[in-house]
Amino acid sequence: MTNFACIDIGGTKIAYGLVDAATPTTVTAVGRTPTPKCDVMETVVTVVQELQRQAQLRGVSIDAIGVGAPGVIDPVAGTVVSSGPTMSGWAGTDIAAALTAHFPVPVGIHNDVRIMGLGEAVYGAGQGFSNILFVSLGTGVGGALVRGGRLLDSPHHTAGELRGIIGRGPDDKACSVEDFASGPGLARSYNTQTGLVLALPEIMQRYQAGEDTARAVIDHNMFALGEALAGFASAVDVDALIIGGGVGTIGAPILTPLTEGFRRHALHPVDTIPILPAQLGTNAPLVGAGYLAHLAYKGE
């Protein structure tokens, strides 16, 4: 039995669990702990020690570690190249060194959204496709490019990063897709039009109740996202598009206008590719981390 410790480092919480290579979509010993303001890697080491203890209770050992982390990650060096304001002082962290100093096993490390997309491509909605663009819609907009079951290599480790793509935001003004298609972006668009201060779940309730403004905002912004993704997908050429994240899994209100925008503006035959909802749910980052650990274990 080959077992992997899986870690998903976030700005507010660190999620973790164990994955057995024989059942790669099942995560056990799942837990969460708050992300500290500093000394994040000390907490990560403690988490892996807890997973090690859980593995020993089951009579197995941890054979590799997979880590998803925020920011631009150098997967070869295992370091954080750059990061946003969410985690102050995170840039420059040597994740690999902090882990290998305590655990003599292979370690696989990449950006958190990239490994979520990797998991979806290999074990989720992307099964049966070779070239996949994964899009995560949540508090931000992120993505991953997966080819042949591997994340696309790139010189600056940003392949698949989507937040800076420009699209037609509210009032058809050009802005980044994150500004209008993330959860906060959708809420901001609606609140600007109505003068209210509502979060997206409340706005979606109004959408389902048939409110015209809610429907107009969601339809416009998601169509515009599809339009922007159409240009990107046509440039890199993929055979499937997977939509995940908290916003992405809302369902038809998000996927229908996004798909319409994509089909109307992508080059043919890219305009015909499947556009699929993610399948792995909230454990997707840990499943992806497990697969990353599996690749590290095999020396890939």
Short mmCIF file of N, CA and C in Angstrom, two decimals, residues 200-295:
data_model
loop_
_atom_site.label_atom_id
_atom_site.label_comp_id
_atom_site.label_asym_id
_atom_site.label_seq_id
_atom_site.Cartn_x
_atom_site.Cartn_y
_atom_site.Cartn_z
N LEU A 200 -22.92 37.10 -2.58
CA LEU A 200 -23.39 36.34 -3.74
C LEU A 200 -24.50 35.35 -3.40
N PRO A 201 -24.46 34.61 -2.28
CA PRO A 201 -25.57 33.69 -2.02
C PRO A 201 -26.94 34.38 -1.98
N GLU A 202 -26.98 35.58 -1.39
CA GLU A 202 -28.25 36.32 -1.36
C GLU A 202 -28.65 36.78 -2.76
N ILE A 203 -27.67 37.15 -3.55
CA ILE A 203 -27.95 37.58 -4.93
C ILE A 203 -28.48 36.40 -5.74
N MET A 204 -27.91 35.23 -5.53
CA MET A 204 -28.38 34.05 -6.26
C MET A 204 -29.80 33.67 -5.83
N GLN A 205 -30.16 33.92 -4.59
CA GLN A 205 -31.54 33.69 -4.16
C GLN A 205 -32.48 34.60 -4.94
N ARG A 206 -32.08 35.84 -5.13
CA ARG A 206 -32.89 36.78 -5.91
C ARG A 206 -32.95 36.34 -7.37
N TYR A 207 -31.82 35.82 -7.86
CA TYR A 207 -31.79 35.29 -9.23
C TYR A 207 -32.82 34.18 -9.39
N GLN A 208 -32.81 33.23 -8.46
CA GLN A 208 -33.73 32.09 -8.54
C GLN A 208 -35.19 32.54 -8.39
N ALA A 209 -35.40 33.65 -7.68
CA ALA A 209 -36.75 34.17 -7.51
C ALA A 209 -37.22 34.97 -8.73
N GLY A 210 -36.32 35.14 -9.72
CA GLY A 210 -36.69 35.80 -10.96
C GLY A 210 -36.42 37.28 -11.02
N GLU A 211 -35.62 37.81 -10.08
CA GLU A 211 -35.34 39.25 -10.11
C GLU A 211 -34.56 39.61 -11.37
N ASP A 212 -35.03 40.63 -12.09
CA ASP A 212 -34.42 41.01 -13.37
C ASP A 212 -32.98 41.46 -13.23
N THR A 213 -32.69 42.28 -12.20
CA THR A 213 -31.33 42.81 -12.05
C THR A 213 -30.34 41.70 -11.77
N ALA A 214 -30.69 40.79 -10.88
CA ALA A 214 -29.80 39.68 -10.57
C ALA A 214 -29.52 38.85 -11.81
N ARG A 215 -30.57 38.55 -12.57
CA ARG A 215 -30.39 37.76 -13.79
C ARG A 215 -29.55 38.51 -14.82
N ALA A 216 -29.78 39.79 -14.95
CA ALA A 216 -29.04 40.58 -15.95
C ALA A 216 -27.55 40.62 -15.61
N VAL A 217 -27.22 40.81 -14.33
CA VAL A 217 -25.82 40.89 -13.91
C VAL A 217 -25.12 39.56 -14.11
N ILE A 218 -25.73 38.47 -13.63
CA ILE A 218 -25.10 37.16 -13.76
C ILE A 218 -24.95 36.78 -15.23
N ASP A 219 -26.00 36.99 -16.01
CA ASP A 219 -25.94 36.63 -17.43
C ASP A 219 -24.87 37.43 -18.16
N HIS A 220 -24.82 38.74 -17.93
CA HIS A 220 -23.83 39.57 -18.63
C HIS A 220 -22.42 39.19 -18.25
N ASN A 221 -22.16 39.08 -16.94
CA ASN A 221 -20.79 38.84 -16.49
C ASN A 221 -20.30 37.45 -16.90
N MET A 222 -21.18 36.46 -16.83
CA MET A 222 -20.75 35.11 -17.21
C MET A 222 -20.60 34.97 -18.73
N PHE A 223 -21.44 35.64 -19.49
CA PHE A 223 -21.25 35.66 -20.95
C PHE A 223 -19.90 36.30 -21.28
N ALA A 224 -19.59 37.39 -20.58
CA ALA A 224 -18.32 38.09 -20.83
C ALA A 224 -17.13 37.21 -20.44
N LEU A 225 -17.28 36.42 -19.38
CA LEU A 225 -16.21 35.50 -19.02
C LEU A 225 -16.03 34.45 -20.12
N GLY A 226 -17.12 33.89 -20.60
CA GLY A 226 -17.04 32.92 -21.68
C GLY A 226 -16.37 33.50 -22.91
N GLU A 227 -16.68 34.74 -23.20
CA GLU A 227 -16.07 35.44 -24.33
C GLU A 227 -14.56 35.55 -24.15
N ALA A 228 -14.12 35.93 -22.96
CA ALA A 228 -12.70 36.06 -22.68
C ALA A 228 -11.99 34.70 -22.72
N LEU A 229 -12.63 33.68 -22.14
CA LEU A 229 -12.04 32.34 -22.16
C LEU A 229 -11.97 31.79 -23.57
N ALA A 230 -12.89 32.20 -24.42
CA ALA A 230 -12.87 31.74 -25.81
C ALA A 230 -11.58 32.17 -26.50
N GLY A 231 -11.17 33.40 -26.28
CA GLY A 231 -9.93 33.87 -26.88
C GLY A 231 -8.73 33.13 -26.34
N PHE A 232 -8.71 32.91 -25.03
CA PHE A 232 -7.58 32.21 -24.41
C PHE A 232 -7.52 30.77 -24.89
N ALA A 233 -8.66 30.07 -24.86
CA ALA A 233 -8.69 28.66 -25.26
C ALA A 233 -8.33 28.50 -26.73
N SER A 234 -8.75 29.44 -27.57
CA SER A 234 -8.40 29.37 -28.98
C SER A 234 -6.91 29.55 -29.18
N ALA A 235 -6.28 30.35 -28.33
CA ALA A 235 -4.84 30.60 -28.46
C ALA A 235 -4.02 29.39 -28.03
N VAL A 236 -4.40 28.74 -26.94
CA VAL A 236 -3.60 27.62 -26.43
C VAL A 236 -4.09 26.27 -26.95
N ASP A 237 -5.35 26.20 -27.42
CA ASP A 237 -5.97 25.03 -28.02
C ASP A 237 -6.12 23.87 -27.02
N VAL A 238 -7.33 23.65 -26.58
CA VAL A 238 -7.64 22.57 -25.64
C VAL A 238 -8.82 21.78 -26.18
N ASP A 239 -9.03 20.57 -25.63
CA ASP A 239 -10.16 19.77 -26.09
C ASP A 239 -11.27 19.64 -25.05
N ALA A 240 -11.12 20.31 -23.90
CA ALA A 240 -12.21 20.36 -22.92
C ALA A 240 -11.96 21.52 -21.97
N LEU A 241 -13.05 22.09 -21.49
CA LEU A 241 -13.01 23.18 -20.52
C LEU A 241 -13.79 22.72 -19.30
N ILE A 242 -13.15 22.77 -18.13
CA ILE A 242 -13.79 22.35 -16.88
C ILE A 242 -13.95 23.57 -15.98
N ILE A 243 -15.14 23.76 -15.45
CA ILE A 243 -15.44 24.91 -14.60
C ILE A 243 -15.66 24.42 -13.17
N GLY A 244 -14.84 24.93 -12.23
CA GLY A 244 -14.94 24.53 -10.84
C GLY A 244 -14.91 25.72 -9.91
N GLY A 245 -14.65 25.46 -8.64
CA GLY A 245 -14.66 26.52 -7.64
C GLY A 245 -16.07 26.72 -7.10
N GLY A 246 -16.16 27.47 -6.01
CA GLY A 246 -17.45 27.68 -5.37
C GLY A 246 -18.49 28.32 -6.25
N VAL A 247 -18.09 29.29 -7.06
CA VAL A 247 -19.01 29.94 -8.00
C VAL A 247 -19.27 29.02 -9.19
N GLY A 248 -18.22 28.38 -9.67
CA GLY A 248 -18.34 27.53 -10.85
C GLY A 248 -19.29 26.37 -10.67
N THR A 249 -19.47 25.92 -9.43
CA THR A 249 -20.33 24.77 -9.18
C THR A 249 -21.76 25.17 -8.80
N ILE A 250 -22.11 26.44 -8.95
CA ILE A 250 -23.49 26.87 -8.69
C ILE A 250 -24.45 26.18 -9.66
N GLY A 251 -23.99 25.98 -10.89
CA GLY A 251 -24.84 25.27 -11.85
C GLY A 251 -25.20 26.08 -13.06
N ALA A 252 -26.39 25.82 -13.59
CA ALA A 252 -26.83 26.41 -14.86
C ALA A 252 -26.78 27.94 -14.89
N PRO A 253 -27.12 28.66 -13.81
CA PRO A 253 -27.05 30.13 -13.89
C PRO A 253 -25.66 30.65 -14.26
N ILE A 254 -24.63 29.88 -13.91
CA ILE A 254 -23.26 30.26 -14.25
C ILE A 254 -22.85 29.65 -15.59
N LEU A 255 -23.09 28.36 -15.75
CA LEU A 255 -22.58 27.64 -16.92
C LEU A 255 -23.29 28.01 -18.21
N THR A 256 -24.58 28.28 -18.16
CA THR A 256 -25.32 28.53 -19.40
C THR A 256 -24.85 29.81 -20.11
N PRO A 257 -24.80 30.97 -19.45
CA PRO A 257 -24.30 32.16 -20.16
C PRO A 257 -22.81 32.07 -20.48
N LEU A 258 -22.03 31.44 -19.59
CA LEU A 258 -20.60 31.27 -19.87
C LEU A 258 -20.42 30.46 -21.16
N THR A 259 -21.17 29.37 -21.27
CA THR A 259 -21.07 28.52 -22.46
C THR A 259 -21.50 29.27 -23.71
N GLU A 260 -22.56 30.05 -23.61
CA GLU A 260 -23.02 30.82 -24.76
C GLU A 260 -21.96 31.80 -25.22
N GLY A 261 -21.33 32.51 -24.27
CA GLY A 261 -20.27 33.44 -24.64
C GLY A 261 -19.09 32.75 -25.28
N PHE A 262 -18.74 31.59 -24.74
CA PHE A 262 -17.61 30.83 -25.29
C PHE A 262 -17.91 30.36 -26.70
N ARG A 263 -19.07 29.74 -26.91
CA ARG A 263 -19.40 29.19 -28.22
C ARG A 263 -19.53 30.28 -29.29
N ARG A 264 -19.97 31.44 -28.87
CA ARG A 264 -20.16 32.50 -29.85
C ARG A 264 -18.84 33.12 -30.29
N HIS A 265 -17.80 33.05 -29.44
CA HIS A 265 -16.58 33.81 -29.74
C HIS A 265 -15.33 32.97 -29.95
N ALA A 266 -15.35 31.68 -29.62
CA ALA A 266 -14.17 30.85 -29.84
C ALA A 266 -14.03 30.53 -31.33
N LEU A 267 -12.79 30.35 -31.76
CA LEU A 267 -12.55 29.93 -33.14
C LEU A 267 -13.08 28.51 -33.35
N HIS A 268 -13.55 28.23 -34.54
CA HIS A 268 -13.97 26.88 -34.88
C HIS A 268 -12.73 26.04 -35.23
N PRO A 269 -12.59 24.82 -34.74
CA PRO A 269 -13.59 24.02 -34.02
C PRO A 269 -13.49 24.07 -32.50
N VAL A 270 -12.67 24.99 -31.96
CA VAL A 270 -12.59 25.10 -30.49
C VAL A 270 -13.96 25.43 -29.90
N ASP A 271 -14.81 26.11 -30.67
CA ASP A 271 -16.14 26.48 -30.16
C ASP A 271 -17.04 25.29 -29.89
N THR A 272 -16.61 24.09 -30.28
CA THR A 272 -17.45 22.90 -30.08
C THR A 272 -17.00 22.04 -28.90
N ILE A 273 -15.93 22.41 -28.21
CA ILE A 273 -15.40 21.53 -27.15
C ILE A 273 -16.38 21.42 -25.99
N PRO A 274 -16.34 20.32 -25.25
CA PRO A 274 -17.20 20.18 -24.07
C PRO A 274 -16.84 21.21 -23.00
N ILE A 275 -17.87 21.76 -22.36
CA ILE A 275 -17.69 22.65 -21.22
C ILE A 275 -18.39 21.96 -20.05
N LEU A 276 -17.60 21.52 -19.07
CA LEU A 276 -18.09 20.58 -18.07
C LEU A 276 -17.96 21.13 -16.65
N PRO A 277 -18.91 20.83 -15.78
CA PRO A 277 -18.74 21.20 -14.36
C PRO A 277 -17.76 20.25 -13.68
N ALA A 278 -17.00 20.78 -12.75
CA ALA A 278 -16.07 19.95 -11.97
C ALA A 278 -16.86 18.90 -11.19
N GLN A 279 -16.19 17.78 -10.89
CA GLN A 279 -16.88 16.64 -10.26
C GLN A 279 -16.38 16.29 -8.86
N LEU A 280 -15.19 16.71 -8.49
CA LEU A 280 -14.57 16.17 -7.28
C LEU A 280 -14.99 16.86 -5.99
N GLY A 281 -15.69 17.99 -6.09
CA GLY A 281 -16.20 18.64 -4.89
C GLY A 281 -15.12 19.29 -4.04
N THR A 282 -15.40 19.42 -2.74
CA THR A 282 -14.51 20.18 -1.86
C THR A 282 -13.17 19.50 -1.61
N ASN A 283 -13.09 18.20 -1.87
CA ASN A 283 -11.82 17.50 -1.66
C ASN A 283 -10.91 17.57 -2.89
N ALA A 284 -11.34 18.27 -3.93
CA ALA A 284 -10.55 18.33 -5.17
C ALA A 284 -9.10 18.77 -4.94
N PRO A 285 -8.83 19.79 -4.10
CA PRO A 285 -7.42 20.16 -3.90
C PRO A 285 -6.59 19.05 -3.28
N LEU A 286 -7.20 18.27 -2.38
CA LEU A 286 -6.46 17.19 -1.73
C LEU A 286 -6.28 16.00 -2.68
N VAL A 287 -7.28 15.73 -3.52
CA VAL A 287 -7.13 14.69 -4.53
C VAL A 287 -6.01 15.06 -5.49
N GLY A 288 -6.00 16.34 -5.90
CA GLY A 288 -4.93 16.80 -6.78
C GLY A 288 -3.57 16.72 -6.12
N ALA A 289 -3.51 17.06 -4.83
CA ALA A 289 -2.24 16.97 -4.10
C ALA A 289 -1.79 15.52 -3.99
N GLY A 290 -2.76 14.61 -3.86
CA GLY A 290 -2.42 13.20 -3.82
C GLY A 290 -1.80 12.72 -5.13
N TYR A 291 -2.36 13.19 -6.24
CA TYR A 291 -1.80 12.81 -7.54
C TYR A 291 -0.42 13.42 -7.74
N LEU A 292 -0.25 14.65 -7.27
CA LEU A 292 1.07 15.30 -7.35
C LEU A 292 2.09 14.51 -6.53
N ALA A 293 1.68 14.06 -5.35
CA ALA A 293 2.56 13.22 -4.53
C ALA A 293 2.89 11.91 -5.23
N HIS A 294 1.89 11.35 -5.91
CA HIS A 294 2.08 10.11 -6.66
C HIS A 294 3.15 10.30 -7.74
N LEU A 295 3.08 11.44 -8.46
CA LEU A 295 4.09 11.73 -9.49
C LEU A 295 5.48 11.89 -8.87
#
